[in-house]
Amino acid sequence: MSSFDEFDAFEASSLSARAMAARPTPYLDQLNPQQRAAVEQLDGPVLMLAGAGTGKTKALTARIVHLLTTGRARPNEILSVTFTNKAAREMKTRVAGMLGQAVEGMPWLGTFHSICVKLLRRHAELVGLKSNFTILDTDDQLRLLKQLIQAAGIDEKRWPPRMLSGIIDDWKNRAITWDKVPSGDAGAYNHRGPEMYKQYQERLRELNAVDFGDLLLHMVTIFRLHPDVLEQYQRWFRFILVDEYQDTNTAQYMWLRLLAQKHRNICCVGDDDQSIYGWRGAEVGNILRFEKDFEGAAVVRLEQNYRSTPHILAAASNVIRGNTTRLGKELWTEAQEGEKVRLIGHWDGEEEARWIGEEIESMQGGTRGMRPYSLDDMAILVRASHQMRAFEDRFLTIGLPYRVIGGPRFYERMEIRDAMAYFRIVTSPDDDLAFERIVNTPKRGLGDKAQQTIQRIARAQGVSLLDGAALAIEQGEIKGKGAKALGQLVVDIARWGRMTRATVPVASDDVLDDETMPMPGRPEVTHVELAQIILDESGYTEMWQNDKTPEAPGRLENLKELVKALESFENLQGFLEHVALVMDNDSDDGGAKVSIMTLHAAKGLEFPVVFLPGWEDGLFPSQRSMDESGIQGLEEERRLAYVGITRAEEVCTISFAGNRRVFGQWQSQMPSRFIDELPEDHVEVLTPPGLYGGGMGGAPMSSTLETRAAEANVYNSPGWRRLQDRQGTRPVSQPRESRTTTIDLTAVSAYTVGDRVFHQKFGYGEVMSIEGDKLEIEFDKSGTKKVVARFIVSADDVPF
Ligand code: ATP
Ligand code: MG
């Protein structure tokens, strides 16, 4: 890593004039005059506050290119912050594309977290940490808090760890350290919040660990308490660029302000209508107050949208108009008219997934008069990650390639977490949480008692659990089989640790010649080989090989996948850092795939074809968000709807289901209120399968239960009826006026064999046998199934 002095010696400005004249700037020709102004104004603060798809990110990227091309800055003098790792990668690719060559360096282009982790490793000692600190994920954080809560004698049922973690995260987002908790917050967590925050930070320090919030907060603390360090970085980062500025929280805001104070060359871009992280402490006020913070800021407004068709744009604009707290911006486009926004209702969530799967397949060949689309062009954006499962299941069944971005992730699986705990304890022996996780996995005869002994000794001596374990054996506090196994583990961890420090880089085939081959007698291994060695020698691989459960083969596959993933990293620590930060499972085999992700993860992205499923009240807008934050919560949900629709370039399909299984229970759903806010002129209502004579290969009209139930359930909602009226395509048999959306599933009488019954999902059937509360039913349409009596009603009680 270069020293500061090297940067000081670099006189960028003297180069600029010469470089400007010498280098072509074709990227400027791709911009409109407003964008161009924002790019060329390199000195002083610049704010681009503009709606979705107006080319903010494009202009920001062009600005980086301009800085480099004109010689105003070298790659490592530019600090550019994006919101996700995916966005950072994309920006690097775009910069390279515009420059016409690979970007060398750009070490400071990344997310707040990834940049702060690099900085904090250099200065860890200033906040009492060592530079090899571990980054805890949510799971570890909760486990740690739980221990502290138990030790403090707090009733964790009434005051759950999740509540405390929420409070602490909130403080950290607001840049409040444990010693500065405002008196107004003293009552938090039953008045124990501030004290628990302190204990938590102390424990993290002992563990040589940080959580996500600490990455930012520690850096802010360092900058505040060590002006010399701050000044170095102020000089170093001569140009600062921030995308999605509307979603910065207070800690991030302070971090940026501190860094930008000297040169004031800060360019922020964002859109108040796309602020969707209020629940995580984002302050939309940060962007609105930019002009006050940076006096004399050039403010650039962009209004032409280059992404979406007029119908899509009109739909999005109409929805967001429902929000009261916004600046209000009008967007226009020159794009061709194209498809209207499509709206479709389904019987249930699985039907919705089935339909979308079929639609995606037919869109590849071109359907309904549209051009053909590749799978890479298509994305499904969900409100809640649990919605993904239905799509994953369906797509696996029909063999439709897909990738999940964000959401329930590979690295959260049990076997992966175990394996990573092994890697963690090897790279940082103070990592007690990792030690706890693996000490008796696989079983080493070390039960609760032995583990408590280790804890006690470690506490008493003020050492890590690993050292505590060594002492426990030495002092004879743990005996017998357990002691032998534990002794072996302690020795192994130390040995693997030495091997880690001696690993050699992975050699690619073309450099693997005689010279790079390991010398005989010098057992050099790569970190990839070492990872395999750790998993094998620890007995972890064997544990799953001996496991007879159906999941075991899959887990072994995942472990293989994990070891494979290590190949693209320099060492184990780099990999662990990546996992802690990235967590988006978008490994690629290069083939085209449909993307599935949450609306939150889709921010800043664009796709020709977008599906927006699950537009049902309670799911979207989310009930929780409305319950917790009232009208503000609803407005944030509406911004999320705006983000969703504006991701689409050409085709946007919104759907909802009349029934959905939520936590194992079937629930009747109402279409989202946002559907009512879609402008009718720009929406086309599609015919769901099964209605009006079959549509997409569904059953004949009105002859199936599904059709009638769909009419009674889905199409009886006020929102839906209004839409049908507008379109003049009301279902043939008119729904009842009274809302019979719910079948009372609790009104169950005793059944006898031969009864005709109805199940909300499987339809009509006949009871074949009864076993306690489980019935075996032969369904007319779905074959024989075992179901719980609670989910059945007598056929006579069905209200249609
Ligand atoms: P969001 O608010 O969703 O983050 P954005 O304002 O960052 O959107 P970009 O992603 O930069 O918008 O641009 C949207 C699309 O418009 C991209 O495909 C981009 O290449 C294109 N685009 C931007 N500016 C222009 C331009 N001047 N001429 C042609 N296309 C443009
Ligand atoms: Mg953008």
Short mmCIF file of C-alpha atoms and ligand atoms in Angstrom, two decimals, residues 51-58 60 91 94 243-244 269-270 274 307 603-605 647, ligand 2:
data_model
loop_
_atom_site.label_atom_id
_atom_site.label_comp_id
_atom_site.label_asym_id
_atom_site.label_seq_id
_atom_site.Cartn_x
_atom_site.Cartn_y
_atom_site.Cartn_z
CA GLY A 51 -36.10 11.04 -10.58
CA ALA A 52 -35.58 7.42 -11.50
CA GLY A 53 -33.85 6.54 -14.73
CA THR A 54 -32.74 10.09 -15.53
CA GLY A 55 -29.11 9.09 -15.78
CA LYS A 56 -27.76 10.05 -12.37
CA THR A 57 -25.60 6.98 -12.05
CA LYS A 58 -24.53 7.34 -15.66
CA LEU A 60 -21.65 9.91 -11.81
CA MET A 91 -19.85 0.94 -11.83
CA ARG A 94 -19.04 0.94 -16.73
CA ASP A 243 -24.72 7.45 -5.41
CA GLU A 244 -28.15 6.91 -3.80
CA VAL A 269 -26.73 12.05 -6.49
CA GLY A 270 -30.08 10.72 -5.43
CA GLN A 274 -36.50 6.44 -3.83
CA ARG A 307 -35.10 3.99 -19.12
CA LYS A 603 -32.45 -0.17 -6.29
CA GLY A 604 -30.45 1.43 -9.10
CA LEU A 605 -30.87 -1.58 -11.43
CA ARG A 647 -36.88 -0.71 -12.75
MG MG B 2 -28.85 5.18 -10.25
#
